[in-house]
Coordinates of C-alpha atoms and ligand atoms in Angstrom, one line a residue:
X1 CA 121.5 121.3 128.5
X2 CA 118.5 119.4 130.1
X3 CA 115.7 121.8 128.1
X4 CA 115.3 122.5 124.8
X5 CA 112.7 123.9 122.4
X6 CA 111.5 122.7 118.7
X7 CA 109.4 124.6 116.3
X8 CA 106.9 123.8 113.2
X9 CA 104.4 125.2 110.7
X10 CA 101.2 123.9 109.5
X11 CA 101.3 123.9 105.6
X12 CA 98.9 124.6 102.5
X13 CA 98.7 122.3 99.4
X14 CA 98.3 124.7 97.0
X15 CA 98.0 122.5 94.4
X16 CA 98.9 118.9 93.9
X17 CA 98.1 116.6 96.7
X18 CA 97.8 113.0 96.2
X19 CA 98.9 113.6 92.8
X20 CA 102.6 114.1 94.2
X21 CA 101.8 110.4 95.9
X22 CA 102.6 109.2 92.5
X23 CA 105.9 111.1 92.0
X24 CA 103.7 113.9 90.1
X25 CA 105.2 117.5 91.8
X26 CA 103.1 119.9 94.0
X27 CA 103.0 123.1 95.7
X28 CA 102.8 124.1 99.5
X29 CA 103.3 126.6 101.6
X30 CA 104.2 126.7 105.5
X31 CA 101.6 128.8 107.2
X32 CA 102.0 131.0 110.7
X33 CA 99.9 129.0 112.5
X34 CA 101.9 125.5 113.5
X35 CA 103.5 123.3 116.6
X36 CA 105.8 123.9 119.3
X37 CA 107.8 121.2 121.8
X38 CA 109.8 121.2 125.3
X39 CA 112.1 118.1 125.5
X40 CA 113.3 117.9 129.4
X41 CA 115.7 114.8 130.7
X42 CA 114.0 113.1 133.2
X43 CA 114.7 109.7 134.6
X44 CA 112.9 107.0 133.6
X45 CA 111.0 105.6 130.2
X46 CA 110.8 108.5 128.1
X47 CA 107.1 110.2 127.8
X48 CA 104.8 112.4 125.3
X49 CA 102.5 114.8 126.6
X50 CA 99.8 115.8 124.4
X51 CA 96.3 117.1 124.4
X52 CA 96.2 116.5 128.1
X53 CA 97.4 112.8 127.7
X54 CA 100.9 111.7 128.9
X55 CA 101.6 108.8 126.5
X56 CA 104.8 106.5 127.3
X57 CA 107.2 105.8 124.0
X58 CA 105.8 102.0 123.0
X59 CA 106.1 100.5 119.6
X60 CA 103.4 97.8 120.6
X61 CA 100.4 100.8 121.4
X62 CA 98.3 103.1 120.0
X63 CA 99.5 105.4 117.2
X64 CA 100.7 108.3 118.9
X65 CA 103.4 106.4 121.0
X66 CA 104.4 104.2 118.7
X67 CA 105.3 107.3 116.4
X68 CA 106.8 108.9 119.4
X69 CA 109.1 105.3 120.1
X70 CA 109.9 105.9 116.0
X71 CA 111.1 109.2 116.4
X72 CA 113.6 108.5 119.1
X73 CA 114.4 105.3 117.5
X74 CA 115.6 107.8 114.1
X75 CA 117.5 110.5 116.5
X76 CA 120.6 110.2 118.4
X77 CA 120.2 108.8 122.0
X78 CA 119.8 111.7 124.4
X79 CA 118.5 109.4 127.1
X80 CA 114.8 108.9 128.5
X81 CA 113.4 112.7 127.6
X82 CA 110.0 114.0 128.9
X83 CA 108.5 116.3 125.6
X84 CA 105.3 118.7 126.1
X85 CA 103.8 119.2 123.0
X86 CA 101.0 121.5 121.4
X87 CA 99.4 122.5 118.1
X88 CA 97.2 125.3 117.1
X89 CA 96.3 123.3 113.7
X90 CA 93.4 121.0 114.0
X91 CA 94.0 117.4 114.0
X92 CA 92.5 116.1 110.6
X93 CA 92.1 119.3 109.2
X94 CA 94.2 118.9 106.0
X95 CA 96.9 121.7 107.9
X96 CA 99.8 119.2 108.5
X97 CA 98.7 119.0 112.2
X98 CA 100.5 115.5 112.3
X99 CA 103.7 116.5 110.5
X100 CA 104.5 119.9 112.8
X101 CA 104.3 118.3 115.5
X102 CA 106.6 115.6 114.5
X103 CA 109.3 118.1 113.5
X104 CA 108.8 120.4 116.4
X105 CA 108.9 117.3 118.6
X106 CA 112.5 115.7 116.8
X107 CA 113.8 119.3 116.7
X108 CA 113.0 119.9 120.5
X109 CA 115.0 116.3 121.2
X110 CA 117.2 116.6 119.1
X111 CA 118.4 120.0 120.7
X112 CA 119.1 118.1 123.6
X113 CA 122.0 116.1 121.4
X114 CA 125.5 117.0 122.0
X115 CA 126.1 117.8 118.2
X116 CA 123.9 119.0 115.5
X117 CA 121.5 116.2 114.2
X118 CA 119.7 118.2 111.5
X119 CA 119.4 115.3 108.9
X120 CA 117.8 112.7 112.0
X121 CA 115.2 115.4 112.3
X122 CA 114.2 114.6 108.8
X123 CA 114.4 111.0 109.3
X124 CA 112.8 110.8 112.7
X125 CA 109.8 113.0 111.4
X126 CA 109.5 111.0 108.5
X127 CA 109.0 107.6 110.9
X128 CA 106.7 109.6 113.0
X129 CA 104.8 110.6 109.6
X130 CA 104.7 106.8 108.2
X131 CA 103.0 105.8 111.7
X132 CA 100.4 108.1 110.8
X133 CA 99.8 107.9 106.8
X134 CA 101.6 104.1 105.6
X135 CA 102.8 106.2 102.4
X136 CA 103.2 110.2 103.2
X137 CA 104.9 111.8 100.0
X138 CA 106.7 113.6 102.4
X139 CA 105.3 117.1 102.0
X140 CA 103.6 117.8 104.7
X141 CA 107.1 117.2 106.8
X142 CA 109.1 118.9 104.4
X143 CA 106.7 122.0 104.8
X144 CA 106.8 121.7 108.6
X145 CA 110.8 121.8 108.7
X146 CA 111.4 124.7 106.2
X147 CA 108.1 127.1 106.1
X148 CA 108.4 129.4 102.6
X149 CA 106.7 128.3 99.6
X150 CA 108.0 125.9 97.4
X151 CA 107.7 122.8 94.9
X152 CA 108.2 119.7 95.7
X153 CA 108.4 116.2 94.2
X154 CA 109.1 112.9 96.0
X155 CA 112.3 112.1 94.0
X156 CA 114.1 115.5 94.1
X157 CA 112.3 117.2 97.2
X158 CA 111.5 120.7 97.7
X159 CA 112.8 124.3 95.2
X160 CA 111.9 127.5 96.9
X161 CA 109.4 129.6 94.8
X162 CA 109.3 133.6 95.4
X163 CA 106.0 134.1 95.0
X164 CA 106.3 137.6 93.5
X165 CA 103.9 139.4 95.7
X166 CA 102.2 137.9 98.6
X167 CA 99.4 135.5 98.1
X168 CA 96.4 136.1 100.6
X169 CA 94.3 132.9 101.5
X170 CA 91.3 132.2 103.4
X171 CA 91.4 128.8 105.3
X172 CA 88.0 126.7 105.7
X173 CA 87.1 124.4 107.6
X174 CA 84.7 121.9 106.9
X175 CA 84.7 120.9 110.8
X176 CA 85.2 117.6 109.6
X177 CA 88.1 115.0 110.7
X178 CA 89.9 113.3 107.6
X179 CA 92.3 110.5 107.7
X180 CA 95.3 111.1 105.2
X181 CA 95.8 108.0 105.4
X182 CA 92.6 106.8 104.4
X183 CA 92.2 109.2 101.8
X184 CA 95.3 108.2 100.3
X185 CA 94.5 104.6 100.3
X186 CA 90.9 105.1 98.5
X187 CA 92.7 106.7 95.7
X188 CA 95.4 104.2 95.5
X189 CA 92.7 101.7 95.2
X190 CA 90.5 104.0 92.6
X191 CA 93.6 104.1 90.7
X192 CA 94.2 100.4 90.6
X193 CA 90.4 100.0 89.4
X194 CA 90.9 102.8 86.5
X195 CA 94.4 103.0 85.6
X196 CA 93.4 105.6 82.8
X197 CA 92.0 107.7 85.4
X198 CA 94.8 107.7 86.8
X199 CA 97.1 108.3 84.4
X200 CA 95.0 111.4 83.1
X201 CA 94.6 112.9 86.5
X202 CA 98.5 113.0 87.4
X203 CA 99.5 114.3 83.9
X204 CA 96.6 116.9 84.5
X205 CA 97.3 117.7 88.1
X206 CA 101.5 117.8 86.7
X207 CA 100.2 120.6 84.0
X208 CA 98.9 122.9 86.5
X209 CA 101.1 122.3 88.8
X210 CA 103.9 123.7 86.4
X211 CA 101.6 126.7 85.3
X212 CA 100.7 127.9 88.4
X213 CA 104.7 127.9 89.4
X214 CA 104.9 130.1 86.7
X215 CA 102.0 132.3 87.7
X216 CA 103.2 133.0 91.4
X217 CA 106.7 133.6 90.2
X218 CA 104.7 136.2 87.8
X219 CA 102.2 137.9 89.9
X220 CA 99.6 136.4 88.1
X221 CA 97.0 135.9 90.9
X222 CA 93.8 135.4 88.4
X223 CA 95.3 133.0 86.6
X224 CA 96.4 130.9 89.7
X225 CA 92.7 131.1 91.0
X226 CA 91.8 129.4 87.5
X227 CA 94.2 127.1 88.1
X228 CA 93.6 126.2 91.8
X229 CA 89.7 125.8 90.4
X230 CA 90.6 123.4 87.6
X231 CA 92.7 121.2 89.7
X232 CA 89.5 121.3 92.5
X233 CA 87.4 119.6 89.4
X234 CA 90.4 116.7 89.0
X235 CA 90.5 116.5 92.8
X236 CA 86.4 115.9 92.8
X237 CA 86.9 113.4 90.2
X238 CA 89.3 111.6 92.0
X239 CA 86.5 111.4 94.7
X240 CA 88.0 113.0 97.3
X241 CA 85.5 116.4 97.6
X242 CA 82.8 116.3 100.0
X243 CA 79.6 118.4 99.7
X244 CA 80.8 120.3 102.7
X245 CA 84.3 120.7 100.4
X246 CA 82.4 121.7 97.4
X247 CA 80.4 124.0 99.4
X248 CA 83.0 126.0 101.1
X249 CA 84.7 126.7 97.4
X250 CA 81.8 127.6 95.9
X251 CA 80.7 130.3 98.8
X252 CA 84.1 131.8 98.5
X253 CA 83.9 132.6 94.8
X254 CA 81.0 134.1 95.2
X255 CA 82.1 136.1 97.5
X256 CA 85.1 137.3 95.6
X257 CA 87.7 134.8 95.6
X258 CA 90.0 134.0 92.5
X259 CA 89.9 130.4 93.3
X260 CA 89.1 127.6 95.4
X261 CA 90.1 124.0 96.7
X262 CA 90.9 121.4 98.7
X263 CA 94.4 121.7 100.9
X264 CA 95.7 118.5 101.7
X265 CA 93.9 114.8 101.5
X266 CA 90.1 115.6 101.0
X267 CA 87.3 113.6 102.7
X268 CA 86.7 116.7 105.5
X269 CA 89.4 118.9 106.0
X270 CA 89.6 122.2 105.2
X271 CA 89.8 124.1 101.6
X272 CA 92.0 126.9 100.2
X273 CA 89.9 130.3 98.9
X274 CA 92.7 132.5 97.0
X275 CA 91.8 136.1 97.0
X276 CA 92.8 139.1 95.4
X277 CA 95.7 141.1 97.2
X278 CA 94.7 144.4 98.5
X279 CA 97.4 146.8 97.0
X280 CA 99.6 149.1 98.8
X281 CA 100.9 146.9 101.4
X282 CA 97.7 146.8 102.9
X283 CA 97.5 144.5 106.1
X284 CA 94.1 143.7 105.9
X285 CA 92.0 142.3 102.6
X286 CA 88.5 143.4 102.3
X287 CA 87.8 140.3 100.1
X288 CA 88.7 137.8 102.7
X289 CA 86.4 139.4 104.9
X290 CA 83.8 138.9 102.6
X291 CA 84.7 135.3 102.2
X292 CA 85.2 134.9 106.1
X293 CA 81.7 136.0 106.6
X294 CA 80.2 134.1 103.6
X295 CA 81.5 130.9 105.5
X296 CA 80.2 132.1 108.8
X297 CA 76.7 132.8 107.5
X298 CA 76.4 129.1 106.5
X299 CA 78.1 127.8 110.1
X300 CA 81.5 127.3 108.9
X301 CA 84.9 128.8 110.5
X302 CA 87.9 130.1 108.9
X303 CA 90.9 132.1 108.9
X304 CA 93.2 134.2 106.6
X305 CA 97.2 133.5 105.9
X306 CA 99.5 135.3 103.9
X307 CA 102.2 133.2 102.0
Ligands
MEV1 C1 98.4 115.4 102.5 O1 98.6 116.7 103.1 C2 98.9 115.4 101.1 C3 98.7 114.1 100.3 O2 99.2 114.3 99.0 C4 99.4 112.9 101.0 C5 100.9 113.1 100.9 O3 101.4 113.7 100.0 O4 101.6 112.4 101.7 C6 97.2 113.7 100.2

């Protein structure tokens, strides 16, 4: 073979980021919307193409092709591969941007393997990750890899969860870039300051976490909005809300939505707005138009997913 493909998705926190930093578990979800790859042989030093760049793998450079030299340094050696890669998630936007496109990337090389290589794909995505965010719990690629919803915590990994009818979201976007890695550092150093802080906001994020399990596997949608709203509060007091974050949640439940929060590391991003499910099968959801157009009254964009 001298082409081969690799897929991703982007991914929700439903509830528990940073929180599942510290070993604490957390929900997710793998979204339509994602990242795709085409790994050709060529001759010569293997090269990334992405978002109009051509980037050759370096471990000395910039970011992107030092994660791209860490990737092929985790997979079996296929030779020097050209990759084309593309996502539809923005970078920054607290969608797992960074994390589909490792896994697309690995799964499009790792195609190009004589034998299956399914555990490097996890280990190279995981080095391109750590490029990326020094200390990723490893959500955002085990979302990437498997899509579904599911709970997941650093020591055991992730447990499907059937959510018992489908849970409709609105996406927002603050249209402001966040660095994980950043954001994960400021808490890490907020919880060395206030080590009660921190003690109280993982065995509070760990609480609703393990409710709100319990209320998708029961259908309980208004009780997962409560949820989703109390662990926002935590999250704020953890310092990782913006006003743009705070703003965005509190236009969506006014405009019908059972909840609202952050997804992913805070500081810009984009937030969750969980709405109530249209009955019937329905395709469309009345109430996330209503949130949709709340948001674009006030100059923000958005989109709705199903998980
Ligand atoms: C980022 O999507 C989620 C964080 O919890 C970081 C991580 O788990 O690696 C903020």
């Amino acid at each position: 073979m001298t082409e081969a493909l690799g897929e991703a998705s982007g991914k929700v926190i439903l509830l528990g980021e940073h929180a599942v930093v510290y070993g604490a578990p957390a929900l997710a979800a793998g979204i339509e919307r994602g990242a795709r790859a085409r790994a050709t042989r060529c001759s010569g030093a293997s090269a990334l193409r992405l978002g109009g760049r051509e980037l050759r793998a370096a471990p000395a450079e910039e970011d992107v092709a030092r994660a791209f030299a860490a990737l092929l340094g985790a997979l079996p050696d296929v030779g020097p591969v050209r990759v084309e890669a593309e996502s539809d998630l923005p970078p920054g936007g607290g969608l797992g941007s960074s994390a589909a496109l490792g896994v697309a990337i690995a799964r499009s090389v790792a195609a190009l393997a004589p034998a299956p290589a399914a555990a490097a794909v996890t280990d190279a995505a995981a080095a391109w990750e750590r490029v990326f965010h020094g200390n990723p719990s490893g959500i955002d690629t085990t979302a990437a890899a498997r899509g579904g919803c599911f709970r997941f915590t650093r020591a055991h990994g992730a447990t499907s969860i059937a959510p018992r009818d489908d849970l409709w979201l609105c996406v927002g976007s603050t249209g402001v870039s966040s660095s994980t890695r950043i954001m994960v550092e400021l808490v890490a150093r907020l919880f060395e300051r206030k080590p009660t802080l921190a003690a109280t906001s993982i065995a509070g994020i760990t609480a609703l976490v393990e409710n709100a399990a319990l209320a998708i596997e029961a259908g309980d949608v208004v009780g997962l909005g409560r949820l989703m709203d109390l662990n926002q509060m935590l999250l704020a007091g953890m310092f990782v809300s913006t006003e743009a974050i705070e703003a965005l949640c509190k236009l969506a439940r006014e405009a019908g939505a059972l909840g609202a929060k952050i997804t992913g590391a805070g500081g810009g991003g984009s937030v969750i707005a969980l709405l109530p499910p249209p009955g019937g099968g329905a395709t469309s959801n009345v109430a996330a138009d209503r949130v949709l157009a709340a948001w674009r009254d006030a100059g923000y964009s958005g989109f709705v997913t199903r998980v």
